[in-house]
mmCIF file of C-alpha atoms and ligand atoms in Angstrom:
data_model
loop_
_atom_site.group_PDB
_atom_site.id
_atom_site.type_symbol
_atom_site.label_atom_id
_atom_site.label_comp_id
_atom_site.label_asym_id
_atom_site.label_seq_id
_atom_site.Cartn_x
_atom_site.Cartn_y
_atom_site.Cartn_z
ATOM 1 C CA UNK A 1 9.670 -170.605 101.592
ATOM 2 C CA UNK A 2 8.410 -167.985 99.138
ATOM 3 C CA UNK A 3 5.229 -169.437 97.646
ATOM 4 C CA UNK A 4 4.163 -166.328 95.719
ATOM 5 C CA UNK A 5 3.784 -166.694 91.967
ATOM 6 C CA UNK A 6 3.345 -164.167 89.178
ATOM 7 C CA UNK A 7 1.505 -165.196 86.023
ATOM 8 C CA UNK A 8 2.063 -162.264 83.694
ATOM 9 C CA UNK A 9 -0.189 -159.535 85.085
ATOM 10 C CA UNK A 10 -1.726 -161.800 87.760
ATOM 11 C CA UNK A 11 0.062 -162.024 91.120
ATOM 12 C CA UNK A 12 -1.021 -164.815 93.474
ATOM 13 C CA UNK A 13 -0.050 -165.434 97.091
ATOM 14 C CA UNK A 14 0.572 -169.080 96.230
ATOM 15 C CA UNK A 15 0.143 -171.374 93.222
ATOM 16 C CA UNK A 16 -2.867 -173.421 94.409
ATOM 17 C CA UNK A 17 -6.347 -172.572 93.136
ATOM 18 C CA UNK A 18 -9.642 -174.423 93.145
ATOM 19 C CA UNK A 19 -10.986 -175.317 89.696
ATOM 20 C CA UNK A 20 -14.150 -174.047 88.081
ATOM 21 C CA UNK A 21 -17.280 -176.049 88.808
ATOM 22 C CA UNK A 22 -15.895 -177.784 91.852
ATOM 23 C CA UNK A 23 -16.150 -174.981 94.412
ATOM 24 C CA UNK A 24 -19.393 -173.244 93.440
ATOM 25 C CA UNK A 25 -19.086 -169.509 94.011
ATOM 26 C CA UNK A 26 -16.899 -170.077 97.044
ATOM 27 C CA UNK A 27 -19.828 -169.759 99.426
ATOM 28 C CA UNK A 28 -20.825 -173.419 99.584
ATOM 29 C CA UNK A 29 -17.787 -174.579 101.468
ATOM 30 C CA UNK A 30 -18.966 -173.288 104.852
ATOM 31 C CA UNK A 31 -16.083 -173.506 107.260
ATOM 32 C CA UNK A 32 -14.865 -176.872 106.014
ATOM 33 C CA UNK A 33 -11.789 -175.387 104.439
ATOM 34 C CA UNK A 34 -9.641 -172.442 105.326
ATOM 35 C CA UNK A 35 -10.451 -170.781 102.056
ATOM 36 C CA UNK A 36 -8.350 -167.660 102.638
ATOM 37 C CA UNK A 37 -5.093 -169.620 102.363
ATOM 38 C CA UNK A 38 -5.606 -170.549 98.715
ATOM 39 C CA UNK A 39 -3.991 -168.640 95.871
ATOM 40 C CA UNK A 40 -7.284 -168.292 94.063
ATOM 41 C CA UNK A 41 -10.822 -169.446 93.484
ATOM 42 C CA UNK A 42 -12.147 -169.979 89.979
ATOM 43 C CA UNK A 43 -15.926 -169.616 89.976
ATOM 44 C CA UNK A 44 -18.369 -172.032 88.417
ATOM 45 C CA UNK A 45 -18.670 -170.960 84.775
ATOM 46 C CA UNK A 46 -21.238 -168.205 84.390
ATOM 47 C CA UNK A 47 -23.400 -167.625 81.345
ATOM 48 C CA UNK A 48 -25.412 -164.591 80.265
ATOM 49 C CA UNK A 49 -28.694 -166.125 81.392
ATOM 50 C CA UNK A 50 -29.142 -168.642 84.242
ATOM 51 C CA UNK A 51 -28.990 -172.284 83.104
ATOM 52 C CA UNK A 52 -30.583 -175.392 84.605
ATOM 53 C CA UNK A 53 -27.992 -177.746 83.125
ATOM 54 C CA UNK A 54 -28.490 -181.224 81.690
ATOM 55 C CA UNK A 55 -30.990 -183.957 82.672
ATOM 56 C CA UNK A 56 -29.948 -186.360 85.497
ATOM 57 C CA UNK A 57 -28.023 -188.513 86.182
ATOM 58 C CA UNK A 58 -25.239 -185.972 85.787
ATOM 59 C CA UNK A 59 -22.368 -187.664 87.583
ATOM 60 C CA UNK A 60 -20.984 -191.194 87.550
ATOM 61 C CA UNK A 61 -18.030 -192.698 89.363
ATOM 62 C CA UNK A 62 -15.410 -194.342 87.134
ATOM 63 C CA UNK A 63 -12.073 -196.007 87.926
ATOM 64 C CA UNK A 64 -9.907 -193.346 89.617
ATOM 65 C CA UNK A 65 -12.166 -190.585 88.386
ATOM 66 C CA UNK A 66 -15.624 -189.362 87.577
ATOM 67 C CA UNK A 67 -17.779 -188.446 84.636
ATOM 68 C CA UNK A 68 -19.919 -185.338 84.865
ATOM 69 C CA UNK A 69 -22.439 -183.844 82.490
ATOM 70 C CA UNK A 70 -23.618 -180.917 84.594
ATOM 71 C CA UNK A 71 -23.927 -178.716 81.503
ATOM 72 C CA UNK A 72 -23.028 -175.332 82.996
ATOM 73 C CA UNK A 73 -25.838 -175.070 85.528
ATOM 74 C CA UNK A 74 -25.372 -171.590 87.002
ATOM 75 C CA UNK A 75 -27.204 -168.577 88.379
ATOM 76 C CA UNK A 76 -26.329 -166.275 85.473
ATOM 77 C CA UNK A 77 -23.755 -163.536 85.400
ATOM 78 C CA UNK A 78 -26.031 -160.714 86.621
ATOM 79 C CA UNK A 79 -27.100 -162.533 89.807
ATOM 80 C CA UNK A 80 -23.470 -163.479 90.409
ATOM 81 C CA UNK A 81 -22.301 -159.888 90.147
ATOM 82 C CA UNK A 82 -25.166 -158.617 92.309
ATOM 83 C CA UNK A 83 -25.110 -161.225 95.112
ATOM 84 C CA UNK A 84 -21.950 -163.325 95.082
ATOM 85 C CA UNK A 85 -18.871 -161.513 93.815
ATOM 86 C CA UNK A 86 -18.709 -159.064 96.749
ATOM 87 C CA UNK A 87 -18.667 -161.666 99.558
ATOM 88 C CA UNK A 88 -16.446 -163.973 97.496
ATOM 89 C CA UNK A 89 -13.840 -161.289 96.881
ATOM 90 C CA UNK A 90 -13.666 -160.559 100.631
ATOM 91 C CA UNK A 91 -12.620 -164.159 101.450
ATOM 92 C CA UNK A 92 -8.989 -163.422 100.568
ATOM 93 C CA UNK A 93 -7.932 -165.533 97.570
ATOM 94 C CA UNK A 94 -7.914 -163.955 94.121
ATOM 95 C CA UNK A 95 -11.271 -164.462 92.434
ATOM 96 C CA UNK A 96 -11.096 -165.602 88.840
ATOM 97 C CA UNK A 97 -14.464 -165.299 87.176
ATOM 98 C CA UNK A 98 -15.160 -168.046 84.633
ATOM 99 C CA UNK A 99 -17.420 -167.145 81.728
ATOM 100 C CA UNK A 100 -18.878 -169.178 78.881
ATOM 101 C CA UNK A 101 -20.867 -168.273 75.791
ATOM 102 C CA UNK A 102 -22.577 -169.777 72.760
ATOM 103 C CA UNK A 103 -21.646 -166.953 70.402
ATOM 104 C CA UNK A 104 -19.012 -164.241 70.164
ATOM 105 C CA UNK A 105 -21.781 -161.722 70.914
ATOM 106 C CA UNK A 106 -22.609 -163.553 74.148
ATOM 107 C CA UNK A 107 -18.963 -163.498 75.195
ATOM 108 C CA UNK A 108 -18.862 -159.768 74.402
ATOM 109 C CA UNK A 109 -21.936 -159.077 76.473
ATOM 110 C CA UNK A 110 -20.500 -161.115 79.371
ATOM 111 C CA UNK A 111 -17.264 -159.163 79.115
ATOM 112 C CA UNK A 112 -19.106 -155.837 79.215
ATOM 113 C CA UNK A 113 -20.578 -157.005 82.527
ATOM 114 C CA UNK A 114 -17.521 -158.598 84.183
ATOM 115 C CA UNK A 115 -14.658 -156.928 82.293
ATOM 116 C CA UNK A 116 -14.409 -154.108 84.811
ATOM 117 C CA UNK A 117 -16.073 -155.690 87.864
ATOM 118 C CA UNK A 118 -14.505 -154.766 91.207
ATOM 119 C CA UNK A 119 -13.374 -157.888 93.010
ATOM 120 C CA UNK A 120 -12.591 -159.935 89.883
ATOM 121 C CA UNK A 121 -8.818 -160.445 89.799
ATOM 122 C CA UNK A 122 -8.945 -162.134 86.383
ATOM 123 C CA UNK A 123 -11.349 -163.668 83.901
ATOM 124 C CA UNK A 124 -11.159 -167.260 82.692
ATOM 125 C CA UNK A 125 -12.754 -167.895 79.299
ATOM 126 C CA UNK A 126 -14.293 -171.353 79.360
ATOM 127 C CA UNK A 127 -13.878 -172.359 75.725
ATOM 128 C CA UNK A 128 -13.635 -176.033 76.616
ATOM 129 C CA UNK A 129 -16.820 -177.388 78.257
ATOM 130 C CA UNK A 130 -17.657 -180.799 76.711
ATOM 131 C CA UNK A 131 -21.185 -180.870 78.157
ATOM 132 C CA UNK A 132 -23.127 -178.234 76.240
ATOM 133 C CA UNK A 133 -24.584 -178.443 72.741
ATOM 134 C CA UNK A 134 -23.400 -174.977 71.754
ATOM 135 C CA UNK A 135 -20.519 -172.904 73.059
ATOM 136 C CA UNK A 136 -18.550 -175.788 74.503
ATOM 137 C CA UNK A 137 -15.251 -177.407 73.673
ATOM 138 C CA UNK A 138 -15.684 -176.721 69.942
ATOM 139 C CA UNK A 139 -14.390 -173.226 70.726
ATOM 140 C CA UNK A 140 -10.933 -174.570 71.511
ATOM 141 C CA UNK A 141 -10.882 -177.575 69.190
ATOM 142 C CA UNK A 142 -9.153 -175.473 66.518
ATOM 143 C CA UNK A 143 -7.176 -172.208 66.531
ATOM 144 C CA UNK A 144 -9.565 -169.879 64.650
ATOM 145 C CA UNK A 145 -12.655 -169.976 66.893
ATOM 146 C CA UNK A 146 -10.491 -169.945 70.021
ATOM 147 C CA UNK A 147 -8.677 -166.839 68.788
ATOM 148 C CA UNK A 148 -11.974 -165.118 67.929
ATOM 149 C CA UNK A 149 -13.297 -165.524 71.481
ATOM 150 C CA UNK A 150 -10.032 -164.368 73.054
ATOM 151 C CA UNK A 151 -9.691 -161.354 70.729
ATOM 152 C CA UNK A 152 -13.297 -160.284 71.408
ATOM 153 C CA UNK A 153 -12.773 -160.568 75.165
ATOM 154 C CA UNK A 154 -9.398 -158.808 75.005
ATOM 155 C CA UNK A 155 -11.005 -155.710 73.464
ATOM 156 C CA UNK A 156 -13.383 -155.456 76.418
ATOM 157 C CA UNK A 157 -11.156 -155.844 79.471
ATOM 158 C CA UNK A 158 -7.800 -154.827 80.884
ATOM 159 C CA UNK A 159 -7.986 -157.553 83.525
ATOM 160 C CA UNK A 160 -5.726 -160.598 83.214
ATOM 161 C CA UNK A 161 -7.343 -162.941 80.708
ATOM 162 C CA UNK A 162 -7.070 -166.721 81.028
ATOM 163 C CA UNK A 163 -8.089 -169.038 78.170
ATOM 164 C CA UNK A 164 -9.103 -172.495 79.429
ATOM 165 C CA UNK A 165 -8.290 -175.113 76.842
ATOM 166 C CA UNK A 166 -9.803 -178.449 75.925
ATOM 167 C CA UNK A 167 -7.720 -181.603 75.707
ATOM 168 C CA UNK A 168 -10.203 -182.972 73.152
ATOM 169 C CA UNK A 169 -8.218 -181.793 70.139
ATOM 170 C CA UNK A 170 -5.245 -182.924 68.139
ATOM 171 C CA UNK A 171 -4.225 -179.284 67.691
ATOM 172 C CA UNK A 172 -3.457 -178.203 71.230
ATOM 173 C CA UNK A 173 -0.171 -176.452 70.398
ATOM 174 C CA UNK A 174 -1.782 -174.471 67.550
ATOM 175 C CA UNK A 175 -4.746 -173.538 69.739
ATOM 176 C CA UNK A 176 -2.425 -172.451 72.559
ATOM 177 C CA UNK A 177 -0.389 -170.224 70.217
ATOM 178 C CA UNK A 178 -3.544 -168.732 68.660
ATOM 179 C CA UNK A 179 -4.959 -167.810 72.073
ATOM 180 C CA UNK A 180 -1.747 -166.102 73.156
ATOM 181 C CA UNK A 181 -1.475 -164.207 69.845
ATOM 182 C CA UNK A 182 -5.114 -163.088 70.270
ATOM 183 C CA UNK A 183 -4.302 -161.584 73.661
ATOM 184 C CA UNK A 184 -4.648 -164.253 76.355
ATOM 185 C CA UNK A 185 -2.259 -163.503 79.236
ATOM 186 C CA UNK A 186 -2.469 -167.009 80.698
ATOM 187 C CA UNK A 187 -3.604 -170.440 79.511
ATOM 188 C CA UNK A 188 -5.241 -172.969 81.815
ATOM 189 C CA UNK A 189 -5.550 -176.639 80.959
ATOM 190 C CA UNK A 190 -7.030 -179.189 80.916
ATOM 191 C CA UNK A 191 -10.793 -179.173 80.994
ATOM 192 C CA UNK A 192 -12.359 -182.641 81.063
ATOM 193 C CA UNK A 193 -11.955 -185.408 78.479
ATOM 194 C CA UNK A 194 -15.087 -186.586 76.676
ATOM 195 C CA UNK A 195 -16.089 -189.941 78.141
ATOM 196 C CA UNK A 196 -19.032 -192.305 78.341
ATOM 197 C CA UNK A 197 -20.230 -195.075 80.610
ATOM 198 C CA UNK A 198 -22.896 -197.678 79.827
ATOM 199 C CA UNK A 199 -25.299 -199.451 82.173
ATOM 200 C CA UNK A 200 -24.966 -202.898 80.642
ATOM 201 C CA UNK A 201 -28.102 -204.414 82.220
ATOM 202 C CA UNK A 202 -30.365 -201.607 81.121
ATOM 203 C CA UNK A 203 -28.412 -201.084 77.878
ATOM 204 C CA UNK A 204 -28.519 -197.368 78.518
ATOM 205 C CA UNK A 205 -25.947 -194.612 78.871
ATOM 206 C CA UNK A 206 -25.296 -193.994 82.572
ATOM 207 C CA UNK A 207 -25.480 -190.219 82.089
ATOM 208 C CA UNK A 208 -28.667 -188.458 81.038
ATOM 209 C CA UNK A 209 -26.651 -186.466 78.496
ATOM 210 C CA UNK A 210 -25.107 -189.734 77.113
ATOM 211 C CA UNK A 211 -21.509 -188.440 77.227
ATOM 212 C CA UNK A 212 -19.762 -186.472 79.953
ATOM 213 C CA UNK A 213 -16.409 -185.052 80.963
ATOM 214 C CA UNK A 214 -13.867 -187.328 82.629
ATOM 215 C CA UNK A 215 -11.851 -185.857 85.500
ATOM 216 C CA UNK A 216 -9.826 -187.042 88.484
ATOM 217 C CA UNK A 217 -6.607 -189.081 88.804
ATOM 218 C CA UNK A 218 -7.594 -191.189 85.771
ATOM 219 C CA UNK A 219 -6.676 -188.256 83.500
ATOM 220 C CA UNK A 220 -3.554 -186.989 85.272
ATOM 221 C CA UNK A 221 -0.852 -188.478 82.997
ATOM 222 C CA UNK A 222 -2.843 -187.297 79.974
ATOM 223 C CA UNK A 223 -3.161 -183.823 81.450
ATOM 224 C CA UNK A 224 0.527 -183.586 82.403
ATOM 225 C CA UNK A 225 1.437 -184.451 78.804
ATOM 226 C CA UNK A 226 -0.878 -181.723 77.510
ATOM 227 C CA UNK A 227 0.627 -179.100 79.820
ATOM 228 C CA UNK A 228 4.112 -180.189 78.750
ATOM 229 C CA UNK A 229 3.026 -179.797 75.114
ATOM 230 C CA UNK A 230 1.580 -176.315 75.747
ATOM 231 C CA UNK A 231 4.704 -175.252 77.664
ATOM 232 C CA UNK A 232 6.821 -176.063 74.643
ATOM 233 C CA UNK A 233 4.451 -174.181 72.303
ATOM 234 C CA UNK A 234 4.093 -170.848 74.139
ATOM 235 C CA UNK A 235 5.979 -168.635 76.564
ATOM 236 C CA UNK A 236 2.806 -167.427 78.304
ATOM 237 C CA UNK A 237 2.275 -168.619 81.891
ATOM 238 C CA UNK A 238 0.208 -171.783 82.315
ATOM 239 C CA UNK A 239 -2.131 -173.075 84.996
ATOM 240 C CA UNK A 240 -2.142 -176.879 85.038
ATOM 241 C CA UNK A 241 -4.871 -179.198 86.221
ATOM 242 C CA UNK A 242 -6.291 -182.682 85.852
ATOM 243 C CA UNK A 243 -6.409 -185.219 88.646
ATOM 244 C CA UNK A 244 -4.356 -183.379 91.245
ATOM 245 C CA UNK A 245 -4.906 -184.883 94.702
ATOM 246 C CA UNK A 246 -1.653 -184.067 96.528
ATOM 247 C CA UNK A 247 1.480 -181.944 96.322
ATOM 248 C CA UNK A 248 3.376 -184.574 94.374
ATOM 249 C CA UNK A 249 0.712 -184.457 91.663
ATOM 250 C CA UNK A 250 0.821 -180.655 91.571
ATOM 251 C CA UNK A 251 4.624 -180.745 91.300
ATOM 252 C CA UNK A 252 4.418 -182.823 88.122
ATOM 253 C CA UNK A 253 2.457 -180.019 86.460
ATOM 254 C CA UNK A 254 4.781 -177.312 87.783
ATOM 255 C CA UNK A 255 7.950 -179.111 86.746
ATOM 256 C CA UNK A 256 6.689 -179.506 83.164
ATOM 257 C CA UNK A 257 5.930 -175.782 83.073
ATOM 258 C CA UNK A 258 2.782 -174.744 84.966
ATOM 259 C CA UNK A 259 3.221 -171.637 87.140
ATOM 260 C CA UNK A 260 0.143 -172.566 89.166
ATOM 261 C CA UNK A 261 -2.325 -175.433 89.507
ATOM 262 C CA UNK A 262 -6.030 -175.948 90.038
ATOM 263 C CA UNK A 263 -7.543 -178.674 92.186
ATOM 264 C CA UNK A 264 -10.957 -179.902 91.035
ATOM 265 C CA UNK A 265 -12.454 -183.349 91.591
ATOM 266 C CA UNK A 266 -10.260 -184.055 94.642
ATOM 267 C CA UNK A 267 -12.232 -181.417 96.582
ATOM 268 C CA UNK A 268 -15.369 -183.595 96.383
ATOM 269 C CA UNK A 269 -13.633 -186.423 98.247
ATOM 270 C CA UNK A 270 -11.779 -184.126 100.641
ATOM 271 C CA UNK A 271 -12.883 -180.510 101.023
ATOM 272 C CA UNK A 272 -9.398 -179.703 102.310
ATOM 273 C CA UNK A 273 -7.620 -181.202 99.293
ATOM 274 C CA UNK A 274 -6.389 -177.881 97.873
ATOM 275 C CA UNK A 275 -5.077 -176.823 101.269
ATOM 276 C CA UNK A 276 -3.165 -180.053 101.720
ATOM 277 C CA UNK A 277 -1.663 -179.617 98.259
ATOM 278 C CA UNK A 278 -0.442 -176.201 99.408
ATOM 279 C CA UNK A 279 0.972 -177.549 102.686
ATOM 280 C CA UNK A 280 2.689 -180.361 100.799
ATOM 281 C CA UNK A 281 4.287 -177.927 98.336
ATOM 282 C CA UNK A 282 5.750 -175.955 101.214
ATOM 283 C CA UNK A 283 7.060 -179.145 102.863
ATOM 284 C CA UNK A 284 8.615 -180.290 99.585
ATOM 285 C CA UNK A 285 10.439 -176.963 99.174
ATOM 286 C CA UNK A 286 11.738 -177.166 102.741
ATOM 287 C CA UNK A 287 12.951 -180.759 102.258
ATOM 288 C CA UNK A 288 14.612 -179.954 98.937
ATOM 289 C CA UNK A 289 16.104 -176.653 100.144
ATOM 290 C CA UNK A 290 14.166 -174.620 97.565
ATOM 291 C CA UNK A 291 13.731 -170.971 98.560
ATOM 292 C CA UNK A 292 11.160 -169.954 95.948
ATOM 293 C CA UNK A 293 8.478 -172.232 94.527
ATOM 294 C CA UNK A 294 8.911 -170.536 91.137
ATOM 295 C CA UNK A 295 12.336 -172.189 90.909
ATOM 296 C CA UNK A 296 10.490 -175.439 90.218
ATOM 297 C CA UNK A 297 8.419 -174.090 87.318
ATOM 298 C CA UNK A 298 9.640 -175.689 84.089
ATOM 299 C CA UNK A 299 12.512 -177.367 85.955
ATOM 300 C CA UNK A 300 12.141 -180.564 83.902
ATOM 301 C CA UNK A 301 15.457 -182.090 82.955
ATOM 302 C CA UNK A 302 16.162 -184.045 79.790
ATOM 303 C CA UNK A 303 15.466 -187.771 80.239
HETATM 304 C C1 FMN B 1 -18.614 -181.577 88.534
HETATM 305 C C2 FMN B 1 -17.663 -180.774 87.680
HETATM 306 C C3 FMN B 1 -18.093 -179.549 87.171
HETATM 307 C C4 FMN B 1 -17.232 -178.782 86.374
HETATM 308 N N1 FMN B 1 -17.663 -177.568 85.909
HETATM 309 C C5 FMN B 1 -16.808 -176.785 85.195
HETATM 310 C C6 FMN B 1 -17.196 -175.480 84.768
HETATM 311 O O1 FMN B 1 -18.292 -174.995 85.042
HETATM 312 N N2 FMN B 1 -16.302 -174.761 84.044
HETATM 313 C C7 FMN B 1 -15.044 -175.225 83.722
HETATM 314 O O2 FMN B 1 -14.261 -174.532 83.086
HETATM 315 N N3 FMN B 1 -14.648 -176.464 84.140
HETATM 316 C C8 FMN B 1 -15.501 -177.237 84.862
HETATM 317 N N4 FMN B 1 -15.078 -178.470 85.294
HETATM 318 C C9 FMN B 1 -13.713 -178.945 84.935
HETATM 319 C C10 FMN B 1 -12.705 -178.689 86.050
HETATM 320 O O3 FMN B 1 -12.605 -177.309 86.332
HETATM 321 C C11 FMN B 1 -11.321 -179.255 85.659
HETATM 322 O O4 FMN B 1 -10.874 -178.615 84.484
HETATM 323 C C12 FMN B 1 -11.330 -180.751 85.408
HETATM 324 O O5 FMN B 1 -12.258 -181.404 86.246
HETATM 325 C C13 FMN B 1 -9.963 -181.406 85.580
HETATM 326 O O6 FMN B 1 -9.455 -181.226 86.894
HETATM 327 P P1 FMN B 1 -9.687 -182.324 88.096
HETATM 328 O O7 FMN B 1 -9.326 -183.660 87.536
HETATM 329 O O8 FMN B 1 -8.806 -181.851 89.197
HETATM 330 O O9 FMN B 1 -11.135 -182.244 88.442
HETATM 331 C C14 FMN B 1 -15.920 -179.260 86.080
HETATM 332 C C15 FMN B 1 -15.510 -180.490 86.615
HETATM 333 C C16 FMN B 1 -16.350 -181.252 87.408
HETATM 334 C C17 FMN B 1 -15.853 -182.550 87.951
#
């Protein structure tokens, strides 16, 4: 079975990546997973300066999912480039560097640092984090700010550019089109849904930041619908995610139009989750007599 996929300018050995924020900088996994077999690793989102993130508690378990309000805790882009990108890029999978910013100027400065970095196969613009006061999902809530970030980044790199979109908008199709027109090569979606949990005895929010981002199987049908919507709005390649735990889940996203998928929350429960998704995709192709995995992309039939 040919598992290779091509997303515009980005060629991947297979369509399974690990999602930003759920795999650190690729160096926390020890030897628990056979990292080199994955199609790609998306780094934890990096910001210009290191960030400590939000006050605890920052995670809460919910039915079939979790809420997190980490708030982009990270070591900062300079430390990442100095200490982490080299070893990470030697693991094998394509490294997609995720960057976030509060202003266009911050995005530009980040791009000047990572836009030409050896070892970065692509850059993912995180314009969809629900857990920061500034520079979060507001960027991709409407087309204009999303397009401004993408256009600014586009001027500063020739690397494949991925725009990661928020599901917390009623204007997803418009935002998707605006990002592609502004120069995004690839769209990835979804980031987490804004959610909240309440400790009823203490009458307090469970999370220190009050609200958080909901992820895991609880959001999968919502996420599949958003990817389907984006696939009908743009021709650009898509990376789908949201609650993927097994190959069958990943196939839903691919059949509605995603060329690749990212596995996030599932990795916390099973560090080998992304690998088993990959194995399951191969098995499915063998069982169904499919020679190339790309034959399944957008293969959705009318109801
Ligand atoms: C603990 C945690 C931290 C996350 N951090 C980031 C991040 O730094 N940048 C980002 O773009 N997405 C981040 N995400 C969102 C995931 O990359 C993904 O979009 C989302 O969780 C949906 O996929 P899943 O249901 O497979 O986890 C984070 C998710 C979790 C659960």
